[in-house]
mmCIF file of C-alpha atoms in Angstrom:
data_model
loop_
_atom_site.group_PDB
_atom_site.id
_atom_site.type_symbol
_atom_site.label_atom_id
_atom_site.label_comp_id
_atom_site.label_asym_id
_atom_site.label_seq_id
_atom_site.Cartn_x
_atom_site.Cartn_y
_atom_site.Cartn_z
ATOM 1 C CA MET A 3 38.011 -14.093 -66.237
ATOM 2 C CA LYS A 4 34.280 -14.269 -66.867
ATOM 3 C CA TYR A 5 32.403 -17.570 -66.562
ATOM 4 C CA ARG A 6 28.805 -18.641 -66.628
ATOM 5 C CA LEU A 7 27.701 -20.223 -63.375
ATOM 6 C CA ASN A 8 27.143 -23.587 -65.037
ATOM 7 C CA ASP A 9 30.798 -23.529 -66.168
ATOM 8 C CA LEU A 10 31.760 -23.476 -62.492
ATOM 9 C CA ALA A 11 29.292 -26.030 -61.102
ATOM 10 C CA GLU A 12 26.093 -27.934 -61.763
ATOM 11 C CA VAL A 13 22.847 -26.079 -61.049
ATOM 12 C CA GLY A 14 19.644 -27.951 -60.234
ATOM 13 C CA SER A 15 16.878 -28.520 -57.728
ATOM 14 C CA SER A 16 15.505 -31.682 -56.135
ATOM 15 C CA LYS A 17 13.050 -34.464 -56.811
ATOM 16 C CA ARG A 18 9.510 -33.624 -55.728
ATOM 17 C CA ILE A 19 8.385 -34.867 -52.338
ATOM 18 C CA TYR A 20 4.624 -35.197 -51.906
ATOM 19 C CA ALA A 21 2.713 -34.338 -48.740
ATOM 20 C CA LYS A 22 1.831 -37.998 -48.163
ATOM 21 C CA GLU A 23 5.561 -38.729 -47.846
ATOM 22 C CA TYR A 24 6.063 -36.364 -44.890
ATOM 23 C CA LYS A 25 6.922 -38.047 -41.608
ATOM 24 C CA SER A 26 6.952 -36.879 -37.988
ATOM 25 C CA SER A 27 10.589 -37.956 -37.629
ATOM 26 C CA GLY A 28 13.451 -39.169 -39.780
ATOM 27 C CA ILE A 29 15.581 -37.156 -42.219
ATOM 28 C CA PRO A 30 14.902 -33.383 -42.020
ATOM 29 C CA PHE A 31 13.050 -31.922 -44.996
ATOM 30 C CA TYR A 32 13.522 -28.179 -45.477
ATOM 31 C CA ARG A 33 11.373 -25.742 -47.394
ATOM 32 C CA GLY A 34 12.443 -22.294 -48.465
ATOM 33 C CA LYS A 35 11.592 -20.682 -45.121
ATOM 34 C CA GLU A 36 13.846 -23.055 -43.153
ATOM 35 C CA ILE A 37 16.821 -22.494 -45.463
ATOM 36 C CA ILE A 38 16.237 -18.716 -45.420
ATOM 37 C CA ALA A 39 16.280 -18.820 -41.605
ATOM 38 C CA LYS A 40 19.480 -20.881 -41.602
ATOM 39 C CA SER A 41 21.078 -18.492 -44.118
ATOM 40 C CA GLU A 42 20.404 -15.661 -41.652
ATOM 41 C CA GLY A 43 21.900 -17.601 -38.762
ATOM 42 C CA ARG A 44 18.562 -18.218 -37.070
ATOM 43 C CA LYS A 45 17.621 -21.434 -35.317
ATOM 44 C CA ILE A 46 14.733 -23.366 -36.804
ATOM 45 C CA ASP A 47 12.089 -25.631 -35.364
ATOM 46 C CA ASN A 48 11.664 -28.043 -38.242
ATOM 47 C CA SER A 49 8.500 -30.153 -38.310
ATOM 48 C CA LEU A 50 8.828 -32.008 -41.629
ATOM 49 C CA PHE A 51 10.806 -35.182 -42.255
ATOM 50 C CA ILE A 52 11.081 -37.983 -44.794
ATOM 51 C CA SER A 53 11.907 -41.609 -44.113
ATOM 52 C CA LYS A 54 15.483 -42.861 -44.190
ATOM 53 C CA ASP A 55 14.517 -45.355 -46.908
ATOM 54 C CA ARG A 56 13.144 -42.544 -49.094
ATOM 55 C CA TYR A 57 16.315 -40.517 -48.501
ATOM 56 C CA ASN A 58 18.507 -43.480 -49.483
ATOM 57 C CA THR A 59 16.498 -43.917 -52.683
ATOM 58 C CA LEU A 60 17.001 -40.235 -53.531
ATOM 59 C CA LEU A 61 20.691 -40.602 -52.755
ATOM 60 C CA LYS A 62 21.004 -43.332 -55.396
ATOM 61 C CA LYS A 63 18.709 -41.833 -58.036
ATOM 62 C CA CYS A 64 19.349 -38.086 -58.107
ATOM 63 C CA GLY A 65 21.738 -37.177 -55.333
ATOM 64 C CA VAL A 66 21.191 -35.305 -52.098
ATOM 65 C CA PRO A 67 22.786 -32.185 -50.585
ATOM 66 C CA LYS A 68 26.437 -32.628 -49.667
ATOM 67 C CA GLU A 69 28.970 -30.602 -47.700
ATOM 68 C CA ASN A 70 29.952 -27.384 -49.550
ATOM 69 C CA ASP A 71 26.808 -27.363 -51.698
ATOM 70 C CA ILE A 72 25.102 -23.973 -51.995
ATOM 71 C CA LEU A 73 21.329 -23.500 -51.760
ATOM 72 C CA ILE A 74 19.612 -20.347 -53.012
ATOM 73 C CA SER A 75 15.998 -19.383 -52.249
ATOM 74 C CA ALA A 76 14.162 -19.134 -55.563
ATOM 75 C CA VAL A 77 10.558 -18.089 -54.840
ATOM 76 C CA GLY A 78 9.140 -15.137 -52.895
ATOM 77 C CA THR A 79 12.145 -14.079 -50.848
ATOM 78 C CA ILE A 80 14.758 -14.792 -53.471
ATOM 79 C CA GLY A 81 18.530 -14.787 -53.404
ATOM 80 C CA LYS A 82 19.142 -15.948 -49.842
ATOM 81 C CA VAL A 83 22.345 -17.980 -50.018
ATOM 82 C CA TYR A 84 23.153 -20.897 -47.711
ATOM 83 C CA HIS A 85 26.347 -22.920 -47.531
ATOM 84 C CA VAL A 86 25.808 -26.559 -46.524
ATOM 85 C CA ALA A 87 28.040 -27.531 -43.610
ATOM 86 C CA LYS A 88 29.008 -31.069 -42.644
ATOM 87 C CA SER A 89 26.887 -30.748 -39.492
ATOM 88 C CA ASP A 90 23.759 -30.122 -41.639
ATOM 89 C CA ILE A 91 23.886 -33.502 -43.331
ATOM 90 C CA PRO A 92 21.691 -35.471 -43.889
ATOM 91 C CA PHE A 93 18.690 -33.464 -45.088
ATOM 92 C CA TYR A 94 16.572 -32.997 -48.200
ATOM 93 C CA PHE A 95 14.821 -29.904 -49.589
ATOM 94 C CA LYS A 96 11.740 -28.766 -51.482
ATOM 95 C CA ASP A 97 11.884 -28.615 -55.271
ATOM 96 C CA GLY A 98 11.176 -25.245 -56.881
ATOM 97 C CA ASN A 99 11.615 -23.264 -53.667
ATOM 98 C CA LEU A 100 15.367 -23.770 -53.630
ATOM 99 C CA ILE A 101 18.093 -24.105 -56.247
ATOM 100 C CA ARG A 102 21.156 -26.237 -55.560
ATOM 101 C CA ILE A 103 24.707 -25.516 -56.761
ATOM 102 C CA TYR A 104 26.978 -28.578 -56.565
ATOM 103 C CA ASN A 105 29.604 -30.742 -58.290
ATOM 104 C CA TYR A 106 32.105 -27.891 -58.633
ATOM 105 C CA ASN A 107 34.785 -27.534 -61.264
ATOM 106 C CA TYR A 108 37.546 -27.283 -58.663
ATOM 107 C CA SER A 109 40.109 -26.202 -61.249
ATOM 108 C CA LEU A 110 38.117 -22.972 -61.723
ATOM 109 C CA ILE A 111 36.253 -22.252 -58.488
ATOM 110 C CA ASP A 112 36.669 -22.465 -54.738
ATOM 111 C CA PRO A 113 33.195 -23.326 -53.306
ATOM 112 C CA TYR A 114 33.566 -20.939 -50.374
ATOM 113 C CA TYR A 115 34.575 -18.107 -52.695
ATOM 114 C CA LEU A 116 31.479 -18.729 -54.820
ATOM 115 C CA TYR A 117 29.320 -18.725 -51.683
ATOM 116 C CA TYR A 118 30.713 -15.376 -50.513
ATOM 117 C CA LEU A 119 30.498 -13.905 -54.015
ATOM 118 C CA LEU A 120 26.796 -14.812 -54.299
ATOM 119 C CA LYS A 121 26.125 -13.238 -50.880
ATOM 120 C CA SER A 122 27.886 -9.997 -51.819
ATOM 121 C CA TYR A 123 26.233 -6.971 -53.410
ATOM 122 C CA TYR A 124 27.837 -8.010 -56.719
ATOM 123 C CA GLY A 125 26.306 -11.494 -56.558
ATOM 124 C CA GLN A 126 22.926 -10.316 -55.291
ATOM 125 C CA ASN A 127 22.750 -7.755 -58.097
ATOM 126 C CA ALA A 128 23.420 -10.498 -60.648
ATOM 127 C CA ILE A 129 20.587 -12.567 -59.144
ATOM 128 C CA ARG A 130 18.148 -9.626 -59.079
ATOM 129 C CA LYS A 131 18.689 -9.106 -62.814
ATOM 130 C CA ILE A 132 17.163 -12.518 -63.585
ATOM 131 C CA GLU A 133 14.032 -12.128 -61.426
ATOM 132 C CA ILE A 134 10.736 -12.985 -63.076
ATOM 133 C CA GLY A 135 7.146 -12.452 -61.943
ATOM 134 C CA SER A 136 5.181 -9.412 -60.863
ATOM 135 C CA THR A 137 3.023 -10.718 -58.007
ATOM 136 C CA GLN A 138 5.574 -13.207 -56.696
ATOM 137 C CA LYS A 139 9.242 -12.906 -57.588
ATOM 138 C CA ALA A 140 11.137 -16.019 -58.667
ATOM 139 C CA ILE A 141 14.311 -17.172 -60.362
ATOM 140 C CA THR A 142 14.690 -20.232 -62.575
ATOM 141 C CA ILE A 143 17.424 -22.841 -62.802
ATOM 142 C CA ASN A 144 18.099 -21.996 -66.462
ATOM 143 C CA GLU A 145 18.461 -18.270 -65.825
ATOM 144 C CA LEU A 146 20.638 -18.773 -62.736
ATOM 145 C CA SER A 147 22.839 -21.209 -64.669
ATOM 146 C CA SER A 148 23.455 -18.537 -67.288
ATOM 147 C CA ILE A 149 24.517 -15.615 -65.072
ATOM 148 C CA VAL A 150 28.029 -14.419 -65.907
ATOM 149 C CA LEU A 151 30.461 -13.902 -63.031
ATOM 150 C CA ASP A 152 33.897 -12.292 -62.966
ATOM 151 C CA ILE A 153 36.205 -14.851 -61.319
ATOM 152 C CA PRO A 154 39.843 -14.227 -60.272
ATOM 153 C CA SER A 155 42.590 -16.867 -60.090
ATOM 154 C CA LEU A 156 42.056 -19.847 -57.802
ATOM 155 C CA GLN A 157 44.857 -18.641 -55.529
ATOM 156 C CA LYS A 158 43.196 -15.234 -55.130
ATOM 157 C CA GLN A 159 39.837 -16.888 -54.470
ATOM 158 C CA GLN A 160 41.296 -18.982 -51.666
ATOM 159 C CA GLU A 161 43.050 -15.986 -50.089
ATOM 160 C CA ILE A 162 39.728 -14.135 -49.959
ATOM 161 C CA SER A 163 37.623 -17.058 -48.756
ATOM 162 C CA ASN A 164 40.118 -17.926 -46.010
ATOM 163 C CA LYS A 165 39.835 -14.407 -44.552
ATOM 164 C CA LEU A 166 36.035 -14.540 -44.569
ATOM 165 C CA LYS A 167 35.930 -18.088 -43.181
ATOM 166 C CA LYS A 168 37.887 -16.924 -40.124
ATOM 167 C CA ILE A 169 35.206 -14.322 -39.393
ATOM 168 C CA ASP A 170 32.450 -16.904 -39.865
ATOM 169 C CA ALA A 171 34.270 -19.279 -37.511
ATOM 170 C CA LEU A 172 34.367 -16.639 -34.755
ATOM 171 C CA ILE A 173 30.659 -15.904 -35.250
ATOM 172 C CA SER A 174 29.892 -19.614 -35.076
ATOM 173 C CA VAL A 175 31.866 -20.059 -31.831
ATOM 174 C CA ASN A 176 30.000 -17.183 -30.167
ATOM 175 C CA SER A 177 26.631 -18.452 -31.395
ATOM 176 C CA GLU A 178 27.288 -21.996 -30.196
ATOM 177 C CA LEU A 179 28.480 -20.698 -26.821
ATOM 178 C CA ASN A 180 25.325 -18.621 -26.455
ATOM 179 C CA ASP A 181 23.153 -21.629 -27.301
ATOM 180 C CA ASN A 182 24.842 -23.572 -24.512
ATOM 181 C CA LEU A 183 24.552 -20.654 -22.098
ATOM 182 C CA LEU A 184 20.831 -20.340 -22.840
ATOM 183 C CA GLU A 185 20.352 -24.036 -22.139
ATOM 184 C CA LEU A 186 22.065 -23.497 -18.787
ATOM 185 C CA VAL A 187 19.787 -20.524 -18.026
ATOM 186 C CA ASP A 188 16.727 -22.611 -18.943
ATOM 187 C CA THR A 189 17.893 -25.321 -16.532
ATOM 188 C CA LEU A 190 18.423 -22.787 -13.731
ATOM 189 C CA PHE A 191 14.940 -21.382 -14.301
ATOM 190 C CA ASP A 192 13.331 -24.837 -14.354
ATOM 191 C CA ASN A 193 15.107 -25.754 -11.102
ATOM 192 C CA ILE A 194 13.874 -22.606 -9.344
ATOM 193 C CA ILE A 195 10.314 -23.386 -10.449
ATOM 194 C CA LYS A 196 10.566 -27.024 -9.328
ATOM 195 C CA CYS A 197 12.129 -26.236 -5.946
ATOM 196 C CA SER A 198 9.894 -23.319 -4.949
ATOM 197 C CA ILE A 199 6.409 -22.873 -3.576
ATOM 198 C CA LEU A 200 4.487 -21.342 -6.470
ATOM 199 C CA TYR A 201 1.808 -18.693 -6.259
ATOM 200 C CA LYS A 202 -0.916 -17.896 -8.767
ATOM 201 C CA ALA A 203 -0.517 -14.462 -10.323
ATOM 202 C CA THR A 204 -1.211 -12.652 -13.556
ATOM 203 C CA LEU A 205 1.391 -11.264 -15.922
ATOM 204 C CA ASN A 206 0.161 -7.849 -14.851
ATOM 205 C CA ASP A 207 1.449 -8.658 -11.343
ATOM 206 C CA ILE A 208 5.056 -9.007 -12.522
ATOM 207 C CA GLY A 209 5.347 -5.821 -14.570
ATOM 208 C CA THR A 210 3.497 -3.062 -16.383
ATOM 209 C CA ILE A 211 2.181 -4.254 -19.756
ATOM 210 C CA ALA A 212 1.875 -1.689 -22.537
ATOM 211 C CA GLY A 213 1.524 -1.664 -26.311
ATOM 212 C CA GLY A 214 3.313 0.290 -28.971
ATOM 213 C CA GLY A 215 2.219 2.351 -31.931
ATOM 214 C CA THR A 216 3.147 3.517 -35.409
ATOM 215 C CA PRO A 217 3.466 7.195 -36.381
ATOM 216 C CA SER A 218 1.813 7.994 -39.700
ATOM 217 C CA LYS A 219 4.156 7.000 -42.488
ATOM 218 C CA LYS A 220 2.695 9.802 -44.617
ATOM 219 C CA VAL A 221 4.230 12.437 -42.339
ATOM 220 C CA ASN A 222 7.942 12.688 -43.084
ATOM 221 C CA VAL A 223 8.821 14.658 -39.951
ATOM 222 C CA TYR A 224 7.786 11.675 -37.819
ATOM 223 C CA TRP A 225 10.546 9.502 -39.278
ATOM 224 C CA ASN A 226 14.338 9.234 -39.578
ATOM 225 C CA GLY A 227 14.968 10.624 -36.120
ATOM 226 C CA LYS A 228 17.092 9.200 -33.318
ATOM 227 C CA ILE A 229 14.557 7.048 -31.431
ATOM 228 C CA PRO A 230 14.866 3.341 -32.342
ATOM 229 C CA TRP A 231 11.528 1.849 -33.428
ATOM 230 C CA LEU A 232 11.011 -1.909 -33.539
ATOM 231 C CA THR A 233 8.616 -4.230 -35.387
ATOM 232 C CA PRO A 234 8.136 -8.012 -35.081
ATOM 233 C CA LYS A 235 9.769 -8.304 -38.519
ATOM 234 C CA ASP A 236 12.963 -6.822 -37.054
ATOM 235 C CA LEU A 237 13.098 -9.599 -34.457
ATOM 236 C CA SER A 238 12.334 -12.225 -37.112
ATOM 237 C CA LYS A 239 15.584 -11.237 -38.821
ATOM 238 C CA ASN A 240 17.604 -10.886 -35.645
ATOM 239 C CA HIS A 241 16.825 -13.336 -32.846
ATOM 240 C CA SER A 242 19.037 -11.667 -30.260
ATOM 241 C CA ILE A 243 18.300 -11.911 -26.552
ATOM 242 C CA PHE A 244 19.121 -8.214 -26.249
ATOM 243 C CA THR A 245 17.914 -5.598 -28.743
ATOM 244 C CA SER A 246 18.995 -1.992 -29.192
ATOM 245 C CA LYS A 247 17.246 -1.025 -32.444
ATOM 246 C CA GLY A 248 15.273 -2.090 -35.487
ATOM 247 C CA THR A 249 15.721 -0.924 -39.060
ATOM 248 C CA ARG A 250 13.808 2.353 -38.598
ATOM 249 C CA PHE A 251 13.924 5.364 -36.282
ATOM 250 C CA ILE A 252 11.314 7.943 -35.345
ATOM 251 C CA THR A 253 11.574 11.547 -34.174
ATOM 252 C CA GLU A 254 10.538 13.055 -30.839
ATOM 253 C CA TYR A 255 7.660 14.651 -32.733
ATOM 254 C CA GLY A 256 6.591 11.302 -34.180
ATOM 255 C CA LEU A 257 6.648 9.781 -30.692
ATOM 256 C CA LYS A 258 4.547 12.620 -29.299
ATOM 257 C CA GLU A 259 1.981 12.634 -32.101
ATOM 258 C CA SER A 260 1.294 8.874 -32.127
ATOM 259 C CA SER A 261 0.382 6.043 -29.779
ATOM 260 C CA ALA A 262 4.008 4.918 -29.765
ATOM 261 C CA ARG A 263 5.756 5.186 -26.405
ATOM 262 C CA LEU A 264 9.320 5.086 -25.227
ATOM 263 C CA PHE A 265 10.093 1.929 -23.267
ATOM 264 C CA PRO A 266 12.967 2.015 -20.757
ATOM 265 C CA THR A 267 16.108 -0.132 -20.796
ATOM 266 C CA GLY A 268 15.291 -3.611 -19.507
ATOM 267 C CA THR A 269 11.762 -3.731 -20.936
ATOM 268 C CA VAL A 270 10.891 -7.253 -22.089
ATOM 269 C CA LEU A 271 9.685 -6.857 -25.664
ATOM 270 C CA PHE A 272 6.994 -9.408 -26.596
ATOM 271 C CA SER A 273 5.481 -9.612 -30.081
ATOM 272 C CA SER A 274 1.722 -9.996 -29.818
ATOM 273 C CA ARG A 275 0.945 -10.715 -33.479
ATOM 274 C CA ALA A 276 2.490 -11.754 -36.797
ATOM 275 C CA PRO A 277 3.684 -13.845 -34.989
ATOM 276 C CA ILE A 278 3.094 -14.110 -31.257
ATOM 277 C CA GLY A 279 6.140 -14.893 -29.154
ATOM 278 C CA TYR A 280 9.261 -13.089 -30.324
ATOM 279 C CA ILE A 281 10.948 -12.050 -27.077
ATOM 280 C CA SER A 282 13.898 -9.752 -26.457
ATOM 281 C CA ILE A 283 15.207 -7.466 -23.723
ATOM 282 C CA ALA A 284 15.684 -3.772 -24.537
ATOM 283 C CA LYS A 285 19.342 -2.725 -24.239
ATOM 284 C CA ASN A 286 18.343 0.953 -24.228
ATOM 285 C CA ASN A 287 15.269 3.143 -24.482
ATOM 286 C CA ILE A 288 13.259 1.935 -27.457
ATOM 287 C CA SER A 289 9.834 2.317 -29.083
ATOM 288 C CA THR A 290 7.816 -0.372 -30.847
ATOM 289 C CA SER A 291 4.951 -0.835 -33.256
ATOM 290 C CA GLN A 292 1.536 -1.979 -32.084
ATOM 291 C CA GLY A 293 2.724 -5.511 -32.855
ATOM 292 C CA PHE A 294 4.148 -5.656 -29.334
ATOM 293 C CA LYS A 295 2.686 -5.932 -25.853
ATOM 294 C CA SER A 296 5.790 -5.392 -23.752
ATOM 295 C CA ILE A 297 6.422 -5.788 -20.032
ATOM 296 C CA ILE A 298 8.214 -3.089 -18.042
ATOM 297 C CA PRO A 299 9.807 -4.897 -15.049
ATOM 298 C CA ASN A 300 8.835 -2.506 -12.247
ATOM 299 C CA LYS A 301 7.199 -4.874 -9.766
ATOM 300 C CA GLY A 302 10.142 -6.749 -8.267
ATOM 301 C CA TYR A 303 10.944 -9.308 -10.980
ATOM 302 C CA SER A 304 14.024 -8.902 -13.184
ATOM 303 C CA PRO A 305 13.898 -8.603 -16.996
ATOM 304 C CA GLU A 306 15.803 -11.889 -17.237
ATOM 305 C CA PHE A 307 13.293 -13.726 -15.027
ATOM 306 C CA ILE A 308 10.384 -12.329 -17.065
ATOM 307 C CA TYR A 309 12.171 -13.275 -20.305
ATOM 308 C CA GLU A 310 12.439 -16.905 -19.166
ATOM 309 C CA LEU A 311 8.866 -16.934 -17.878
ATOM 310 C CA LEU A 312 7.489 -15.644 -21.196
ATOM 311 C CA LYS A 313 9.456 -18.309 -23.082
ATOM 312 C CA LYS A 314 7.688 -21.005 -21.046
ATOM 313 C CA GLU A 315 4.271 -19.329 -21.259
ATOM 314 C CA THR A 316 4.235 -18.485 -24.982
ATOM 315 C CA PRO A 317 2.460 -21.714 -26.145
ATOM 316 C CA LEU A 318 -0.312 -21.071 -23.602
ATOM 317 C CA ILE A 319 -0.548 -17.400 -24.560
ATOM 318 C CA ILE A 320 -0.936 -18.375 -28.222
ATOM 319 C CA ARG A 321 -3.865 -20.623 -27.265
ATOM 320 C CA GLU A 322 -5.591 -17.608 -25.686
ATOM 321 C CA ALA A 323 -5.144 -15.450 -28.794
ATOM 322 C CA ASN A 324 -7.930 -14.461 -31.193
ATOM 323 C CA GLY A 325 -8.051 -13.855 -34.920
ATOM 324 C CA SER A 326 -8.920 -15.691 -38.123
ATOM 325 C CA THR A 327 -6.385 -14.217 -40.563
ATOM 326 C CA PHE A 328 -3.596 -14.156 -37.971
ATOM 327 C CA LYS A 329 -3.534 -14.711 -34.239
ATOM 328 C CA GLU A 330 -3.187 -11.756 -31.883
ATOM 329 C CA ILE A 331 -3.128 -11.508 -28.101
ATOM 330 C CA SER A 332 -4.722 -8.339 -26.754
ATOM 331 C CA GLY A 333 -3.276 -6.288 -23.925
ATOM 332 C CA THR A 334 -6.283 -7.132 -21.763
ATOM 333 C CA ARG A 335 -5.879 -10.873 -22.260
ATOM 334 C CA LEU A 336 -2.126 -10.742 -21.743
ATOM 335 C CA LYS A 337 -2.521 -8.824 -18.477
ATOM 336 C CA ALA A 338 -4.993 -11.426 -17.236
ATOM 337 C CA HIS A 339 -2.892 -14.444 -18.267
ATOM 338 C CA ILE A 340 -2.417 -16.665 -15.203
ATOM 339 C CA VAL A 341 1.076 -17.829 -14.255
ATOM 340 C CA ASN A 342 2.472 -19.898 -11.392
ATOM 341 C CA ILE A 343 5.581 -18.193 -10.062
ATOM 342 C CA PRO A 344 7.812 -18.254 -6.988
ATOM 343 C CA SER A 345 8.052 -15.366 -4.546
ATOM 344 C CA LYS A 346 10.227 -12.385 -5.452
ATOM 345 C CA ALA A 347 12.782 -13.584 -2.894
ATOM 346 C CA LYS A 348 13.038 -16.995 -4.604
ATOM 347 C CA ALA A 349 13.230 -15.352 -8.011
ATOM 348 C CA LYS A 350 16.316 -13.541 -6.716
ATOM 349 C CA TYR A 351 18.037 -16.926 -6.409
ATOM 350 C CA PHE A 352 17.609 -17.298 -10.169
ATOM 351 C CA ASP A 353 19.002 -13.801 -10.706
ATOM 352 C CA ASN A 354 22.049 -14.524 -8.546
ATOM 353 C CA SER A 355 23.107 -17.325 -10.895
ATOM 354 C CA ALA A 356 21.642 -16.190 -14.201
ATOM 355 C CA LEU A 357 22.469 -12.494 -14.492
ATOM 356 C CA ALA A 358 26.198 -13.120 -15.001
ATOM 357 C CA ILE A 359 25.324 -15.617 -17.757
ATOM 358 C CA PHE A 360 23.014 -13.124 -19.476
ATOM 359 C CA LYS A 361 25.808 -10.553 -19.295
ATOM 360 C CA LEU A 362 28.126 -12.949 -21.136
ATOM 361 C CA ILE A 363 25.409 -13.678 -23.701
ATOM 362 C CA SER A 364 25.059 -9.944 -24.324
ATOM 363 C CA LYS A 365 28.848 -9.622 -24.752
ATOM 364 C CA ASN A 366 28.892 -12.445 -27.324
ATOM 365 C CA GLU A 367 25.958 -10.910 -29.210
ATOM 366 C CA ASN A 368 27.780 -7.574 -29.351
ATOM 367 C CA GLU A 369 30.904 -9.256 -30.699
ATOM 368 C CA ASN A 370 28.888 -11.041 -33.376
ATOM 369 C CA LYS A 371 27.268 -7.784 -34.494
ATOM 370 C CA ILE A 372 30.709 -6.237 -34.919
ATOM 371 C CA LEU A 373 31.959 -9.299 -36.807
ATOM 372 C CA LYS A 374 28.901 -9.372 -39.092
ATOM 373 C CA ASN A 375 29.313 -5.688 -39.919
ATOM 374 C CA LEU A 376 32.999 -6.306 -40.651
ATOM 375 C CA LYS A 377 32.108 -9.227 -42.898
ATOM 376 C CA LYS A 378 29.512 -7.131 -44.739
ATOM 377 C CA GLU A 379 32.032 -4.348 -45.310
ATOM 378 C CA LEU A 380 34.619 -6.827 -46.587
ATOM 379 C CA LEU A 381 32.127 -8.494 -48.935
ATOM 380 C CA ASN A 382 31.205 -5.149 -50.491
ATOM 381 C CA LYS A 383 34.841 -4.055 -50.684
ATOM 382 C CA ILE A 384 36.255 -7.293 -52.116
ATOM 383 C CA PHE A 385 33.581 -8.043 -54.662
#
């Protein structure tokens, strides 16, 4: 049967929080960009909070997000759908940027089914139809409330959502395991640094640093080839430790006729602008845009050691960057960046313990990619 969204649940936003109410700690306060990141399975580094007293007041006056609520990004990048888990609570969110779906009519709708429906091509198409704005896209509460959705029986909804929840559970287990494994790797790296005699060196001493390039987008024969080509935006959407491709590919001719170059497997890919500090290890030969200054590990230090080192050094590298509109670190400055590192022999101690862990991380990432593709196929098939 067909129902309007506001027949299935309440649709609203939040009470405005003013800048003077922001705190340095307390209850997390999320804007659109944090919820978009969470909807894509990315970790966030939240810096905004409100006081517990303010949260409790909001709880009494207008309600706060609860388990099973759905949040949808409503300005700029619209239509990103996030399901609120029990582990997310408590938090509050920015009015206008996000729309909240809550207080379900449980006799008509299973919340998980609605979440998956809104994420599917069918749901996203329904959302796109109510976009407003030419310069900046947006959706309104009234328009979202009025979208009409084709809803099967409650039993059918639950059968579908249960299948998809099992896939999400497997993805979550792998992601949580990888988070714990990365913490272990960080500890191993810190211990090697603490227990070793350190020597001053430059990043240029640990590997060959080189930039990427972009073939002209006006020349069709440069594009849609077989060579994976990566941009910082690709890594913003996929924070994997190991990367095999971006969203675009170039041809051999495009590689030859541009400043792009082919980096070998094991290259540590480091975004040098917009923003600085996305880091990943190439799983295969790959090319990048000029938004990267990558390190080819050919001077005795492993890709995994360099990956950990760059993680620690990124805040200092950002401080050395130039630019008014956006920060960028040049190849020259990156090569000259001073680091304190152990000898190659000591770094091998890190490798002896860490490489097996990185191998397991890579395995889990591969499994999650397969599961996400399966989920995407099911969403498009079911809805």
